[in-house]
Coordinates of C-alpha atoms in Angstrom, one line a residue:
M1 CA 70.3 136.8 131.6
S2 CA 73.5 140.2 132.3
P3 CA 75.4 139.2 134.6
A4 CA 73.9 141.9 136.6
E5 CA 70.3 140.8 136.3
R6 CA 72.2 138.1 138.0
A7 CA 74.3 139.2 140.7
D8 CA 70.1 141.5 141.3
L9 CA 68.8 138.0 141.3
A10 CA 71.5 136.0 143.4
R11 CA 71.6 139.7 145.9
R12 CA 67.1 139.2 145.8
L13 CA 67.4 135.6 147.1
A14 CA 70.1 135.7 149.8
R15 CA 67.5 138.0 152.1
L16 CA 65.2 135.6 151.4
L17 CA 67.4 132.8 153.3
P18 CA 66.3 132.7 157.5
A19 CA 69.4 134.8 159.3
P20 CA 71.6 132.0 161.1
A21 CA 70.8 131.6 164.9
A22 CA 74.1 133.9 166.2
D23 CA 75.1 132.5 169.9
A24 CA 76.3 135.7 171.4
R25 CA 77.9 133.8 175.1
A26 CA 79.4 130.5 172.6
R27 CA 81.2 133.5 170.8
R28 CA 81.8 134.9 174.2
R29 CA 83.3 131.8 175.7
F30 CA 85.6 130.9 172.6
V31 CA 86.8 133.9 172.9
V32 CA 87.5 133.4 176.5
V33 CA 88.9 130.3 177.1
V34 CA 91.9 130.7 174.1
A35 CA 92.2 134.0 175.8
T36 CA 92.7 132.7 178.8
A37 CA 94.9 129.6 177.5
S38 CA 97.6 131.7 175.6
L39 CA 98.1 134.4 179.1
L40 CA 98.3 130.8 180.5
M41 CA 101.0 130.3 179.3
I42 CA 103.0 133.1 179.3
P43 CA 103.7 131.4 183.0
W44 CA 104.2 128.3 182.4
V45 CA 107.0 128.9 179.6
A46 CA 109.0 131.5 182.3
A47 CA 108.5 128.4 184.6
L48 CA 109.5 125.7 182.0
A49 CA 112.8 128.3 181.6
W50 CA 113.7 128.8 185.6
T51 CA 113.6 124.6 185.9
L52 CA 113.3 122.4 183.1
P53 CA 117.1 120.4 183.2
P54 CA 119.2 121.6 180.5
R55 CA 119.6 117.5 179.6
Y56 CA 116.9 114.8 180.1
L57 CA 117.2 111.3 179.3
A58 CA 113.6 110.2 177.5
G59 CA 112.5 107.0 177.9
H60 CA 110.1 106.8 174.9
W61 CA 112.6 108.0 172.8
R62 CA 111.4 105.5 169.5
A63 CA 107.5 106.3 169.9
T64 CA 108.0 109.8 170.4
W65 CA 109.2 110.2 166.7
V66 CA 108.3 107.3 165.3
G67 CA 104.3 108.6 166.7
F68 CA 105.0 111.8 165.5
D69 CA 106.4 111.1 161.6
L70 CA 103.3 108.2 161.4
V71 CA 100.5 110.9 161.7
L72 CA 103.0 113.6 159.6
A73 CA 102.5 110.9 157.7
A74 CA 98.9 110.8 158.0
A75 CA 98.8 114.4 157.5
L76 CA 100.3 114.7 154.5
A77 CA 98.1 111.8 153.2
L78 CA 95.1 113.0 153.6
T79 CA 95.8 116.8 152.8
A80 CA 97.2 115.0 149.0
W81 CA 93.1 113.0 149.5
A82 CA 91.0 115.5 149.7
A83 CA 92.8 117.6 146.6
V84 CA 92.7 114.6 144.5
R85 CA 89.2 114.7 145.5
R86 CA 88.7 118.6 146.4
R87 CA 87.6 118.3 149.3
Q88 CA 87.0 121.4 151.2
I89 CA 88.2 120.4 154.8
V90 CA 92.0 120.4 152.5
V91 CA 92.6 123.8 153.4
L92 CA 91.8 122.7 157.5
T93 CA 94.6 119.2 157.0
A94 CA 97.9 121.6 154.5
L95 CA 97.8 123.8 158.0
V96 CA 98.2 120.6 160.3
S97 CA 100.1 119.6 157.8
A98 CA 102.7 123.3 157.2
T99 CA 102.4 122.9 161.5
L100 CA 103.8 119.1 161.9
L101 CA 106.2 120.2 159.3
A102 CA 107.1 123.5 161.0
C103 CA 107.5 121.6 164.5
D104 CA 109.0 118.6 163.2
A105 CA 111.8 121.4 161.8
W106 CA 111.9 122.8 165.1
F107 CA 112.0 119.5 167.8
D108 CA 114.8 118.4 165.1
L109 CA 117.5 120.6 165.0
M110 CA 116.9 121.5 168.8
T111 CA 117.4 118.2 169.6
A112 CA 120.2 117.0 166.9
A113 CA 123.5 117.0 167.7
G114 CA 127.2 116.7 166.2
P115 CA 126.9 115.8 162.4
D116 CA 123.0 115.3 162.2
R117 CA 122.2 119.5 163.1
W118 CA 123.5 119.4 159.9
V119 CA 121.2 117.1 158.1
S120 CA 118.4 118.4 160.6
L121 CA 119.0 121.9 158.9
A122 CA 119.1 121.2 155.4
T123 CA 116.4 118.8 156.3
A124 CA 114.7 121.5 157.5
V125 CA 115.9 124.7 154.9
L126 CA 115.1 122.5 152.1
L127 CA 112.3 120.3 152.6
E128 CA 110.3 120.4 155.6
L129 CA 109.9 124.8 156.0
P130 CA 109.5 125.3 152.0
L131 CA 106.8 123.3 152.3
A132 CA 105.0 124.0 155.2
V133 CA 105.3 127.3 153.5
W134 CA 103.9 126.4 150.5
L135 CA 100.6 124.6 152.1
C136 CA 100.1 127.9 154.1
H137 CA 100.2 129.1 151.2
V138 CA 98.0 127.1 149.0
S139 CA 95.5 127.1 152.6
H140 CA 94.8 130.9 152.2
T141 CA 95.5 131.2 148.1
L142 CA 92.0 128.5 148.7
V143 CA 90.6 130.3 151.7
R144 CA 90.7 133.4 148.9
H145 CA 89.1 131.9 145.8
S146 CA 86.2 130.1 148.1
M147 CA 85.2 134.1 150.3
R148 CA 84.9 135.5 145.6
R149 CA 82.9 132.4 145.2
M150 CA 80.8 132.8 147.3
L151 CA 80.4 137.2 147.6
T152 CA 80.1 136.0 143.7
L153 CA 77.4 133.7 143.9
S154 CA 75.7 135.7 146.4
G155 CA 75.3 138.6 144.1
E156 CA 77.8 140.8 146.5
T157 CA 81.2 142.6 144.7
A158 CA 84.9 140.9 146.1
T159 CA 86.6 142.2 146.6
D160 CA 90.6 141.6 147.4
L161 CA 90.5 142.3 151.2
P162 CA 92.9 140.9 153.7
L163 CA 91.9 137.5 155.5
R164 CA 92.1 139.3 159.1
R165 CA 89.7 142.2 157.6
M166 CA 86.9 139.1 155.7
P167 CA 84.0 138.4 158.0
L168 CA 82.7 134.8 158.2
F169 CA 80.1 133.6 156.7
G170 CA 77.2 133.1 158.4
V171 CA 77.7 135.4 161.5
P172 CA 76.7 138.3 161.7
P173 CA 78.8 141.2 161.9
R174 CA 79.5 142.5 165.6
R175 CA 77.7 146.2 165.9
R176 CA 80.3 147.9 167.4

């Protein structure tokens, strides 16, 4: 069978599959909750900017940092495991790890004093942030490869649309 015939067969078979039920209410609820949360962050950040003291003695400083770094280590380990096993969850674990690395760099820099500030800056610039950017890049690349593969297998032409313009698989497109 030629590639064109395989693509045609795949398109015909895909049309036979039932379309997944679109839960418009759940999608609307999701959008409303996330949009509302983002808007509520504006007055919250303003309130913090006006009311937080410039210095604060933390009661559980060691537990906070050790706990955070344990979560970061677990996220990185899970990312490595998922990569070795070639599991789709590697996309999510890599993004979680990247986010935690960026947060770690931020809090290290913001809480460091004296000579520790230079160590925190070096660690952020040379290790944490480059690794975070690389993990985001890997996630992006894996999603794009998966999308291309899915489109090809379904008989569609694989396009190089940016992720922000690609529709979700299994979700009917929004009607305008």
